[in-house]
């Protein structure tokens, strides 16, 4: 479960920063992931970032359904 959640989080960060080229600030530590987007994103970048984050949220909800004892959203 931890591996799946970590993979989803890191994959989303990579999508935002590397594939979409957004100037994100990220912090990654054991069991902790923080991502900050700049406030001045243009409309297209904001739409793409929201889509990526919604995808992460969807996948985490699906994972939580399979492992309700380990993940709560």
mmCIF file with all atom_site columns, C-alpha atoms in Angstrom:
data_model
loop_
_atom_site.group_PDB
_atom_site.id
_atom_site.type_symbol
_atom_site.label_atom_id
_atom_site.label_alt_id
_atom_site.label_comp_id
_atom_site.label_asym_id
_atom_site.label_entity_id
_atom_site.label_seq_id
_atom_site.pdbx_PDB_ins_code
_atom_site.Cartn_x
_atom_site.Cartn_y
_atom_site.Cartn_z
_atom_site.occupancy
_atom_site.B_iso_or_equiv
_atom_site.pdbx_formal_charge
_atom_site.auth_seq_id
_atom_site.auth_comp_id
_atom_site.auth_asym_id
_atom_site.auth_atom_id
_atom_site.pdbx_PDB_model_num
ATOM 1  C CA . UNK A 1 1  ? 0.000   0.000  0.000   1.00 0.00 ? 1  UNK A CA 1
ATOM 2  C CA . UNK A 1 2  ? 2.755   2.432  0.935   1.00 0.00 ? 2  UNK A CA 1
ATOM 3  C CA . UNK A 1 3  ? 4.593   1.730  -2.296  1.00 0.00 ? 3  UNK A CA 1
ATOM 4  C CA . UNK A 1 4  ? 1.456   2.349  -4.364  1.00 0.00 ? 4  UNK A CA 1
ATOM 5  C CA . UNK A 1 5  ? 0.670   5.629  -2.583  1.00 0.00 ? 5  UNK A CA 1
ATOM 6  C CA . UNK A 1 6  ? 4.285   6.786  -2.937  1.00 0.00 ? 6  UNK A CA 1
ATOM 7  C CA . UNK A 1 7  ? 4.309   5.902  -6.619  1.00 0.00 ? 7  UNK A CA 1
ATOM 8  C CA . UNK A 1 8  ? 1.129   7.890  -7.228  1.00 0.00 ? 8  UNK A CA 1
ATOM 9  C CA . UNK A 1 9  ? 2.513   10.915 -5.378  1.00 0.00 ? 9  UNK A CA 1
ATOM 10 C CA . UNK A 1 10 ? 5.925   10.898 -7.026  1.00 0.00 ? 10 UNK A CA 1
ATOM 11 C CA . UNK A 1 11 ? 4.364   10.239 -10.420 1.00 0.00 ? 11 UNK A CA 1
ATOM 12 C CA . UNK A 1 12 ? 2.126   13.265 -10.028 1.00 0.00 ? 12 UNK A CA 1
ATOM 13 C CA . UNK A 1 13 ? 5.056   15.452 -8.958  1.00 0.00 ? 13 UNK A CA 1
ATOM 14 C CA . UNK A 1 14 ? 7.053   14.265 -11.964 1.00 0.00 ? 14 UNK A CA 1
ATOM 15 C CA . UNK A 1 15 ? 4.104   14.970 -14.254 1.00 0.00 ? 15 UNK A CA 1
ATOM 16 C CA . UNK A 1 16 ? 3.754   18.513 -12.907 1.00 0.00 ? 16 UNK A CA 1
ATOM 17 C CA . UNK A 1 17 ? 7.439   19.383 -12.890 1.00 0.00 ? 17 UNK A CA 1
ATOM 18 C CA . UNK A 1 18 ? 9.043   17.393 -15.668 1.00 0.00 ? 18 UNK A CA 1
ATOM 19 C CA . UNK A 1 19 ? 6.362   16.685 -18.265 1.00 0.00 ? 19 UNK A CA 1
ATOM 20 C CA . UNK A 1 20 ? 4.296   19.858 -17.879 1.00 0.00 ? 20 UNK A CA 1
ATOM 21 C CA . UNK A 1 21 ? 7.348   21.980 -17.073 1.00 0.00 ? 21 UNK A CA 1
ATOM 22 C CA . UNK A 1 22 ? 5.682   23.779 -14.174 1.00 0.00 ? 22 UNK A CA 1
ATOM 23 C CA . UNK A 1 23 ? 8.008   25.561 -11.729 1.00 0.00 ? 23 UNK A CA 1
ATOM 24 C CA . UNK A 1 24 ? 7.006   23.595 -8.636  1.00 0.00 ? 24 UNK A CA 1
ATOM 25 C CA . UNK A 1 25 ? 8.625   23.514 -5.231  1.00 0.00 ? 25 UNK A CA 1
ATOM 26 C CA . UNK A 1 26 ? 8.720   20.040 -3.733  1.00 0.00 ? 26 UNK A CA 1
ATOM 27 C CA . UNK A 1 27 ? 9.824   18.464 -0.492  1.00 0.00 ? 27 UNK A CA 1
ATOM 28 C CA . UNK A 1 28 ? 10.163  14.727 -0.167  1.00 0.00 ? 28 UNK A CA 1
ATOM 29 C CA . UNK A 1 29 ? 11.060  12.924 3.032   1.00 0.00 ? 29 UNK A CA 1
ATOM 30 C CA . UNK A 1 30 ? 10.287  9.545  4.539   1.00 0.00 ? 30 UNK A CA 1
ATOM 31 C CA . UNK A 1 31 ? 6.478   9.365  4.423   1.00 0.00 ? 31 UNK A CA 1
ATOM 32 C CA . UNK A 1 32 ? 6.094   13.059 3.527   1.00 0.00 ? 32 UNK A CA 1
ATOM 33 C CA . UNK A 1 33 ? 5.498   14.806 0.211   1.00 0.00 ? 33 UNK A CA 1
ATOM 34 C CA . UNK A 1 34 ? 4.767   18.497 -0.213  1.00 0.00 ? 34 UNK A CA 1
ATOM 35 C CA . UNK A 1 35 ? 4.251   20.284 -3.528  1.00 0.00 ? 35 UNK A CA 1
ATOM 36 C CA . UNK A 1 36 ? 3.700   23.999 -4.039  1.00 0.00 ? 36 UNK A CA 1
ATOM 37 C CA . UNK A 1 37 ? 2.650   25.587 -7.309  1.00 0.00 ? 37 UNK A CA 1
ATOM 38 C CA . UNK A 1 38 ? 3.312   29.255 -8.015  1.00 0.00 ? 38 UNK A CA 1
ATOM 39 C CA . UNK A 1 39 ? 0.321   31.550 -7.686  1.00 0.00 ? 39 UNK A CA 1
ATOM 40 C CA . UNK A 1 40 ? 0.885   33.210 -11.057 1.00 0.00 ? 40 UNK A CA 1
ATOM 41 C CA . UNK A 1 41 ? 0.233   30.244 -13.370 1.00 0.00 ? 41 UNK A CA 1
ATOM 42 C CA . UNK A 1 42 ? -1.479  31.090 -16.635 1.00 0.00 ? 42 UNK A CA 1
ATOM 43 C CA . UNK A 1 43 ? -4.910  29.617 -17.341 1.00 0.00 ? 43 UNK A CA 1
ATOM 44 C CA . UNK A 1 44 ? -3.620  26.706 -19.447 1.00 0.00 ? 44 UNK A CA 1
ATOM 45 C CA . UNK A 1 45 ? -0.980  25.678 -16.903 1.00 0.00 ? 45 UNK A CA 1
ATOM 46 C CA . UNK A 1 46 ? -3.515  25.938 -14.089 1.00 0.00 ? 46 UNK A CA 1
ATOM 47 C CA . UNK A 1 47 ? -5.961  23.719 -15.996 1.00 0.00 ? 47 UNK A CA 1
ATOM 48 C CA . UNK A 1 48 ? -3.267  21.098 -16.623 1.00 0.00 ? 48 UNK A CA 1
ATOM 49 C CA . UNK A 1 49 ? -2.113  21.187 -12.989 1.00 0.00 ? 49 UNK A CA 1
ATOM 50 C CA . UNK A 1 50 ? -5.672  20.776 -11.732 1.00 0.00 ? 50 UNK A CA 1
ATOM 51 C CA . UNK A 1 51 ? -6.200  17.827 -14.070 1.00 0.00 ? 51 UNK A CA 1
ATOM 52 C CA . UNK A 1 52 ? -3.017  16.131 -12.807 1.00 0.00 ? 52 UNK A CA 1
ATOM 53 C CA . UNK A 1 53 ? -3.980  16.700 -9.171  1.00 0.00 ? 53 UNK A CA 1
ATOM 54 C CA . UNK A 1 54 ? -7.515  15.456 -9.770  1.00 0.00 ? 54 UNK A CA 1
ATOM 55 C CA . UNK A 1 55 ? -6.019  12.319 -11.304 1.00 0.00 ? 55 UNK A CA 1
ATOM 56 C CA . UNK A 1 56 ? -3.921  11.823 -8.178  1.00 0.00 ? 56 UNK A CA 1
ATOM 57 C CA . UNK A 1 57 ? -6.970  12.320 -5.964  1.00 0.00 ? 57 UNK A CA 1
ATOM 58 C CA . UNK A 1 58 ? -9.021  9.844  -7.991  1.00 0.00 ? 58 UNK A CA 1
ATOM 59 C CA . UNK A 1 59 ? -6.309  7.195  -7.858  1.00 0.00 ? 59 UNK A CA 1
ATOM 60 C CA . UNK A 1 60 ? -5.823  7.669  -4.108  1.00 0.00 ? 60 UNK A CA 1
ATOM 61 C CA . UNK A 1 61 ? -9.583  7.273  -3.532  1.00 0.00 ? 61 UNK A CA 1
ATOM 62 C CA . UNK A 1 62 ? -9.543  4.060  -5.552  1.00 0.00 ? 62 UNK A CA 1
ATOM 63 C CA . UNK A 1 63 ? -6.560  2.798  -3.574  1.00 0.00 ? 63 UNK A CA 1
ATOM 64 C CA . UNK A 1 64 ? -8.345  3.672  -0.321  1.00 0.00 ? 64 UNK A CA 1
ATOM 65 C CA . UNK A 1 65 ? -11.319 1.561  -1.402  1.00 0.00 ? 65 UNK A CA 1
ATOM 66 C CA . UNK A 1 66 ? -9.026  -1.437 -1.702  1.00 0.00 ? 66 UNK A CA 1
ATOM 67 C CA . UNK A 1 67 ? -7.169  -0.734 1.537   1.00 0.00 ? 67 UNK A CA 1
ATOM 68 C CA . UNK A 1 68 ? -9.573  1.079  3.887   1.00 0.00 ? 68 UNK A CA 1
ATOM 69 C CA . UNK A 1 69 ? -7.616  0.005  6.972   1.00 0.00 ? 69 UNK A CA 1
ATOM 70 C CA . UNK A 1 70 ? -4.521  1.809  5.731   1.00 0.00 ? 70 UNK A CA 1
ATOM 71 C CA . UNK A 1 71 ? -5.716  4.846  3.783   1.00 0.00 ? 71 UNK A CA 1
ATOM 72 C CA . UNK A 1 72 ? -8.399  7.339  4.698   1.00 0.00 ? 72 UNK A CA 1
ATOM 73 C CA . UNK A 1 73 ? -9.336  10.331 2.606   1.00 0.00 ? 73 UNK A CA 1
#
